[in-house]
mmCIF file of C-alpha atoms in Angstrom:
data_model
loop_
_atom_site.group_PDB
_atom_site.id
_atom_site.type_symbol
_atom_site.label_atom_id
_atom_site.label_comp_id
_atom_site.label_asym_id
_atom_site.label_seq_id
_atom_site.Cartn_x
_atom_site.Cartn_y
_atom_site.Cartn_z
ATOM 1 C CA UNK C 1 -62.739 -30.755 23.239
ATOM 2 C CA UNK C 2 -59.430 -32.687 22.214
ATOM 3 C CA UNK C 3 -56.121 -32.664 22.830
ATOM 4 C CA UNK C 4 -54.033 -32.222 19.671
ATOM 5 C CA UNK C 5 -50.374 -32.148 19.052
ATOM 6 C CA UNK C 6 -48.140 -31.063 16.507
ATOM 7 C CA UNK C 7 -43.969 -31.609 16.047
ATOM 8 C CA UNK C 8 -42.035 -30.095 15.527
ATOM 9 C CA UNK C 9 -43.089 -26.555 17.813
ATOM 10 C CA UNK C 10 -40.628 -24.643 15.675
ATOM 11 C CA UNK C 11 -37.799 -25.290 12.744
ATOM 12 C CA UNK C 12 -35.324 -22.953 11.076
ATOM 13 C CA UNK C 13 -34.604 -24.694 7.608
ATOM 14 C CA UNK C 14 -33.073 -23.577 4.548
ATOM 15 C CA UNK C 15 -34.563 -23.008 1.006
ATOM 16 C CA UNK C 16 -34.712 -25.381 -1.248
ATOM 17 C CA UNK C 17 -35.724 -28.240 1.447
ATOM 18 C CA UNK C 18 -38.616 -29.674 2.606
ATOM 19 C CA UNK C 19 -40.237 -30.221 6.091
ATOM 20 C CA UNK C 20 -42.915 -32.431 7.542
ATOM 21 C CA UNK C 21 -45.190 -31.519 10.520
ATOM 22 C CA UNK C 22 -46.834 -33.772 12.529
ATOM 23 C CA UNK C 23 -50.409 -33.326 13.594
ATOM 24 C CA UNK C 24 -51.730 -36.089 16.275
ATOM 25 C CA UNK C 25 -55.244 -36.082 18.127
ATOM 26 C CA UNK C 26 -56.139 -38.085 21.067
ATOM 27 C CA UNK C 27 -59.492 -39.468 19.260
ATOM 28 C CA UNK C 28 -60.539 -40.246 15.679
ATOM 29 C CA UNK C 29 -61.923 -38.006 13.703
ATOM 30 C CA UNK C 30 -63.205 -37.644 9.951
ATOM 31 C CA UNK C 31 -61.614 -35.047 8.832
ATOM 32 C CA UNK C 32 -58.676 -32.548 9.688
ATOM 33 C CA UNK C 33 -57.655 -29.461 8.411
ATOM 34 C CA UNK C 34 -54.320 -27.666 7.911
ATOM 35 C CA UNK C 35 -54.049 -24.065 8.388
ATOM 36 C CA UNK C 36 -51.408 -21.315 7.088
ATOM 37 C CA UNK C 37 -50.718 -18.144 8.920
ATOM 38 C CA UNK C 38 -48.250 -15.984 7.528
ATOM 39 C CA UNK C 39 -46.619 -12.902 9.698
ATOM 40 C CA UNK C 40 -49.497 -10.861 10.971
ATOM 41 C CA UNK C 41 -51.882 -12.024 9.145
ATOM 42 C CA UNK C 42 -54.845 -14.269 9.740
ATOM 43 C CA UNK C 43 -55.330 -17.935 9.000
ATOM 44 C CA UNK C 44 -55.712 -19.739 5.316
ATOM 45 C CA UNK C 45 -57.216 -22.857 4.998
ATOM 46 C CA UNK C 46 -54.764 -24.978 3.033
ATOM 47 C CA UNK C 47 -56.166 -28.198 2.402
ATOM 48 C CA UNK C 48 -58.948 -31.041 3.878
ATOM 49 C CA UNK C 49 -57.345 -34.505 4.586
ATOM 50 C CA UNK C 50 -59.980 -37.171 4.844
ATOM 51 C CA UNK C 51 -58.758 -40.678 5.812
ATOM 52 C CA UNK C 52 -58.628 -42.960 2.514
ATOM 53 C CA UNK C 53 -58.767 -40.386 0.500
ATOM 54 C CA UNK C 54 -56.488 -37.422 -0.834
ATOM 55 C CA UNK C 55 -56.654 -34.253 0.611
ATOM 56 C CA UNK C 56 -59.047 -31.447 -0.676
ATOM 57 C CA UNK C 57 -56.504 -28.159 -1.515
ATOM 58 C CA UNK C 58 -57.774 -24.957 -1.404
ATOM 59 C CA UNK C 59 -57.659 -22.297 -4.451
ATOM 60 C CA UNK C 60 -54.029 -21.137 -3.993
ATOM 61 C CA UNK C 61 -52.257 -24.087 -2.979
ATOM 62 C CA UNK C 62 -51.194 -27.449 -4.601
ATOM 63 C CA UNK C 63 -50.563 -31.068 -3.832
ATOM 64 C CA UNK C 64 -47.055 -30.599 -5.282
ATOM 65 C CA UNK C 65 -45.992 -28.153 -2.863
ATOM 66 C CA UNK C 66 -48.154 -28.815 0.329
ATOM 67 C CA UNK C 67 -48.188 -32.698 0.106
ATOM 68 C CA UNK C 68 -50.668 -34.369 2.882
ATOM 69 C CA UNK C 69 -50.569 -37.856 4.230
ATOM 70 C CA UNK C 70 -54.048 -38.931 6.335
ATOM 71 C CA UNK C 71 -53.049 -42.776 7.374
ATOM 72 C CA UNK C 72 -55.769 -42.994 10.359
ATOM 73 C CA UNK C 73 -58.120 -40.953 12.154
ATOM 74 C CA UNK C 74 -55.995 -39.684 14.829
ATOM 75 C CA UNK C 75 -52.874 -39.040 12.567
ATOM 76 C CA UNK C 76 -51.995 -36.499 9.089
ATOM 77 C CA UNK C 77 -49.221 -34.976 8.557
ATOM 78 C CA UNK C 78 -48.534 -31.764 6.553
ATOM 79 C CA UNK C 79 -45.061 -31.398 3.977
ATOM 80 C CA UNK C 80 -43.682 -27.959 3.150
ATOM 81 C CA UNK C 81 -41.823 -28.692 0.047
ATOM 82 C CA UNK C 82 -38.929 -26.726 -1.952
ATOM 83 C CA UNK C 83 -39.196 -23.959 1.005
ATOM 84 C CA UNK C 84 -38.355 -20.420 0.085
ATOM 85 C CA UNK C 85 -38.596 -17.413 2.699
ATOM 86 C CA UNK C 86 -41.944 -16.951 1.825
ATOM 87 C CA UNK C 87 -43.093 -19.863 3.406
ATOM 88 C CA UNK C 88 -41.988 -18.751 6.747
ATOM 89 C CA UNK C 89 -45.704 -18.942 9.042
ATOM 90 C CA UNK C 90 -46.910 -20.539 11.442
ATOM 91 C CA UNK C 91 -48.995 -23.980 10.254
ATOM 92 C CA UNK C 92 -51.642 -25.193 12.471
ATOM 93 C CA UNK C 93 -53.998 -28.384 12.342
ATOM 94 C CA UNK C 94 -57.465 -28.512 13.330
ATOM 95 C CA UNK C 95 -59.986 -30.882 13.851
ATOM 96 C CA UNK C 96 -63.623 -31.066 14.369
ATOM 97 C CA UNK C 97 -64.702 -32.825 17.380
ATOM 98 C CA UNK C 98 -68.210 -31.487 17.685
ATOM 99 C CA UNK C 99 -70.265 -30.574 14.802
ATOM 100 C CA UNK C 100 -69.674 -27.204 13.742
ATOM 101 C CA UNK C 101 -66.579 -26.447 16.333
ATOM 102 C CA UNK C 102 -62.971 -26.986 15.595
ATOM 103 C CA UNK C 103 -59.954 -27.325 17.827
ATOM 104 C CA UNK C 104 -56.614 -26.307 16.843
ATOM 105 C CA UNK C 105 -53.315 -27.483 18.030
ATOM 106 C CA UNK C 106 -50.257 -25.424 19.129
ATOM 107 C CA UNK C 107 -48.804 -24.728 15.411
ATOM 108 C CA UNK C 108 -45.502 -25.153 13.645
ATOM 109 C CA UNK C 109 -43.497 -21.556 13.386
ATOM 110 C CA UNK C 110 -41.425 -22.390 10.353
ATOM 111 C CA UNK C 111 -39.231 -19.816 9.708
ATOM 112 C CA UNK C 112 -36.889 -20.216 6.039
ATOM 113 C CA UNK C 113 -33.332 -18.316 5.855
ATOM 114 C CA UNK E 1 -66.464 -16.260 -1.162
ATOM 115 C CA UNK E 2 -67.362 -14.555 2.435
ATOM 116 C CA UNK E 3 -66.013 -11.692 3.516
ATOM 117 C CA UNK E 4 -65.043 -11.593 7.779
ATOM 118 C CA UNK E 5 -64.482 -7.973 9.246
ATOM 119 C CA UNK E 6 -63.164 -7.586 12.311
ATOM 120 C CA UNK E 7 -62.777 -3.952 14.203
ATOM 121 C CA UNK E 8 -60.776 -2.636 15.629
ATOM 122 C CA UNK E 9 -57.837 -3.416 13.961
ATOM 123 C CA UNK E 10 -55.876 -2.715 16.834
ATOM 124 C CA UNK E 11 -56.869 -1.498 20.438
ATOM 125 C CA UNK E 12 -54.781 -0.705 23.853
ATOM 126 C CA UNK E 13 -56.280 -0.739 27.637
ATOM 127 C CA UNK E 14 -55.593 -0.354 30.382
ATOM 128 C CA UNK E 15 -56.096 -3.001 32.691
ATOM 129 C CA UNK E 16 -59.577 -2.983 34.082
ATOM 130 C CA UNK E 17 -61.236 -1.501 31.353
ATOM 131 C CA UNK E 18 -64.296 -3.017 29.447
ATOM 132 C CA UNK E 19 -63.939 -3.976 25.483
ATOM 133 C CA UNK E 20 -66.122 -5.116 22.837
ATOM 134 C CA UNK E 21 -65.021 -6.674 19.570
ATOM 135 C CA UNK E 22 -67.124 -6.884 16.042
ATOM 136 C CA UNK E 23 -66.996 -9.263 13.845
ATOM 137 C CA UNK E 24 -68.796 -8.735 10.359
ATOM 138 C CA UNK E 25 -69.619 -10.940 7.511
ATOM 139 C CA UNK E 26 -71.142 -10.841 4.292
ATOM 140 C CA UNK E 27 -73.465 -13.825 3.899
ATOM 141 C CA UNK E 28 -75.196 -16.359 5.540
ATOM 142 C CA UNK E 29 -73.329 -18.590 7.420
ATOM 143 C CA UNK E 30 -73.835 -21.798 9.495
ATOM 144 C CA UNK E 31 -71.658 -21.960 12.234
ATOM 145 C CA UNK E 32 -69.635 -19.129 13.926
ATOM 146 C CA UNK E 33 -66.418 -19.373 16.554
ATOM 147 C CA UNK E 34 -64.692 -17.050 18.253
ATOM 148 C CA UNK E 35 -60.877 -18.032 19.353
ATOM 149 C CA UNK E 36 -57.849 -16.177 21.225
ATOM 150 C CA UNK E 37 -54.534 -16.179 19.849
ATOM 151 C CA UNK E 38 -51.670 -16.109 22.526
ATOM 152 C CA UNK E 39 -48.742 -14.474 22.463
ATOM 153 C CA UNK E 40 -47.333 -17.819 21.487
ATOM 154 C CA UNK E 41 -49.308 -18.371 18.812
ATOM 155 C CA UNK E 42 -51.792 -21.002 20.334
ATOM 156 C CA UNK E 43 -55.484 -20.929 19.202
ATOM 157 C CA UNK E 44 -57.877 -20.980 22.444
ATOM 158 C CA UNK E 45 -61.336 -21.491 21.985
ATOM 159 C CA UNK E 46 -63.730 -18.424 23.580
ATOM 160 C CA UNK E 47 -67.381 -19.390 22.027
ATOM 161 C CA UNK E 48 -69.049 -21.808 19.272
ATOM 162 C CA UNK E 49 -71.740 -19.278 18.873
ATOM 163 C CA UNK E 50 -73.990 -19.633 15.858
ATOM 164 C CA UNK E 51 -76.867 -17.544 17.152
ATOM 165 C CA UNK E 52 -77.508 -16.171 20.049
ATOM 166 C CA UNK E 53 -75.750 -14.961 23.210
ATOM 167 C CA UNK E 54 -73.332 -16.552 25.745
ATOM 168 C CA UNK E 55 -71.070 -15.811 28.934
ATOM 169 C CA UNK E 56 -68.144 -17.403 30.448
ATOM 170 C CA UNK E 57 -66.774 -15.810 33.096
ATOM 171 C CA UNK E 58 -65.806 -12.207 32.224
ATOM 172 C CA UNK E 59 -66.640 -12.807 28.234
ATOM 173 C CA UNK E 60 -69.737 -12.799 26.395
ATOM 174 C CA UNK E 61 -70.468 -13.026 22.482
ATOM 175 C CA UNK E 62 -73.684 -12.445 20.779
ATOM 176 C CA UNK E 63 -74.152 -13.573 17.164
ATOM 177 C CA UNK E 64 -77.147 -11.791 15.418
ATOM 178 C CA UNK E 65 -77.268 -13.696 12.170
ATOM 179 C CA UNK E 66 -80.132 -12.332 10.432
ATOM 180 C CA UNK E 67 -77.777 -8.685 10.525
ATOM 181 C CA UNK E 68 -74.587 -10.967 10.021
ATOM 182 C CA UNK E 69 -72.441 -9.611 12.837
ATOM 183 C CA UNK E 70 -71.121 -10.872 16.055
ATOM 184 C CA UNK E 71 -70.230 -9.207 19.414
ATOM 185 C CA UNK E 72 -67.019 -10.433 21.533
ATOM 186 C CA UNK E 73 -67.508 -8.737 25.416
ATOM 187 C CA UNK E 74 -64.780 -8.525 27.682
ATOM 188 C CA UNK E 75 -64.843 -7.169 31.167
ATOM 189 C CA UNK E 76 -62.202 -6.400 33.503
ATOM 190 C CA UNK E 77 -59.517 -6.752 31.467
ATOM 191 C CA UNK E 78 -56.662 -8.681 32.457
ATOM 192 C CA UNK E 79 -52.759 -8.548 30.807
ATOM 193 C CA UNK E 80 -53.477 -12.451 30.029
ATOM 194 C CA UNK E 81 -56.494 -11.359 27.644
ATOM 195 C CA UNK E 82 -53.483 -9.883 25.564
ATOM 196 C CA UNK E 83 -53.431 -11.511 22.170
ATOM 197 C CA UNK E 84 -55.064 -11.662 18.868
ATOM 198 C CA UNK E 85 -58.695 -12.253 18.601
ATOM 199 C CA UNK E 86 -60.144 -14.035 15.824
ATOM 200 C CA UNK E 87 -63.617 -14.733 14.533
ATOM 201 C CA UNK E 88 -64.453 -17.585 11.896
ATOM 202 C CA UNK E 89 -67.391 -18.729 9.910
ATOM 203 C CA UNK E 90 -68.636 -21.736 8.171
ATOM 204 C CA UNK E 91 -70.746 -20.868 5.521
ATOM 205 C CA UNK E 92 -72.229 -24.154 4.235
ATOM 206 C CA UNK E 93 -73.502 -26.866 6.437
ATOM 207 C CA UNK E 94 -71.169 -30.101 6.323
ATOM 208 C CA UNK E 95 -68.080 -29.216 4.358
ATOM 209 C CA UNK E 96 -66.540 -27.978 7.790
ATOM 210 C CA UNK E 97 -64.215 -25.090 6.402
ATOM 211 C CA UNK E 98 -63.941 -22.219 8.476
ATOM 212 C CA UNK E 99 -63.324 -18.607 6.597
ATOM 213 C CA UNK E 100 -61.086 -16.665 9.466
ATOM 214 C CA UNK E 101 -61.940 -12.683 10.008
ATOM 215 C CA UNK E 102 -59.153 -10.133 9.913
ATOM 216 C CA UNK E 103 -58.451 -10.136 13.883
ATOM 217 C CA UNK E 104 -58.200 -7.518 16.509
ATOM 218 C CA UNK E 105 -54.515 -7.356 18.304
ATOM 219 C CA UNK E 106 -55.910 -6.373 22.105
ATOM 220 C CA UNK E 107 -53.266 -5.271 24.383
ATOM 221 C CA UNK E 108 -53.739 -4.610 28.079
ATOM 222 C CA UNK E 109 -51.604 -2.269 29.955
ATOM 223 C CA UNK E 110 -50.942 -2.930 34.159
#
């Protein structure tokens, strides 16, 4: 398994700004993945973040408004930019420590007023 | 892409009771998880189950793949096995994306 963090836990923000989340593992990996889920709904991948190399996005979402860093393989972190209320979810990173099975850490509620 | 069922949408126990969870999909796929969803919001691995069947403790999953479903057991339910429970797929070898089913909300009643 792995341990994986993410800051902040939770944010209130207001539209129009932007927020970063943190996403930090205690051992390197290739690749980690960053996760949308809106209110009571299930989880959308948003985007792949290799280290050295930009992100993968999904169909639906764009560097523009989910910007990605990936400066090591412990370390990414995940921009909400130009928030509205419909970006209120809960964002969660992942990583894949064995092949085939993913860990997630404890998400980001993010809720926009 | 794949399609991930899950049923039931919803289901209430009381606590005690025995439950089993399905988790559908429409094509071949590689690798197959199943996770827990606390109240909180925190993702807790149950199974990495591409095939076959396993137990831990008072849960057990089988994943037939050839008939592209999966089975979540639970046994003597407990208010802690409250939560959302969530089945995901990865559906070609190496690119590592997991496709998440709809989720069954499970609640458990003292």
């Amino acid at each position: 398994s792995a341990v994986i963090s993410q800051k902040p836990s939770r944010d209130i923000c207001q539209r129009g700004t932007s927020l970063t989340i943190q996403c930090q593992v205690d051992s390197q990996v290739t690749m980690m993945f960053w996760y949308r889920q809106q209110p009571g709904q299930s989880l959308t991948l948003i985007a792949t973040a290799n280290q050295g190399s930009e992100a993968t996005y999904e169909s639906g979402f764009v560097i523009d408004k989910f910007p990605i860093s990936r400066p090591n393989l412990t370390f990414s972190t995940l921009t909400v930019s130009n928030m509205s209320p419909e970006d209120s979810s809960i964002y969660l990173c992942s990583v894949e420590v064995t092949p085939g099975e993913q860990y997630f850490g404890p998400g980001t509620r993010l809720t926009v007023t | 892409g794949i399609q991930v069922e899950q049923s039931p949408p919803d289901l209430i126990l009381q606590e005690g009771a025995n439950s089993t969870l399905r988790c559908n999909f429409s094509d071949s796929v590689n690798n197959l998880q199943w996770f827990h969803q606390n109240p909180w919001g925190q993702l807790i691995n149950l199974f990495y189950i591409p095939s076959g069947t396993k137990q831990n403790g008072r849960l057990s999953a089988t994943t037939v793949a050839t008939e592209r479903y999966s089975l979540l057991y639970i046994s003597s339910s407990q208010t802690t096995d409250s939560g959302v429970y969530f089945c995901a797929v990865e559906t070609n070898f190496g690119n590592e994306k997991l496709t998440f089913g709809t989720g069954t909300r499970l609640t458990i009643i003292p």
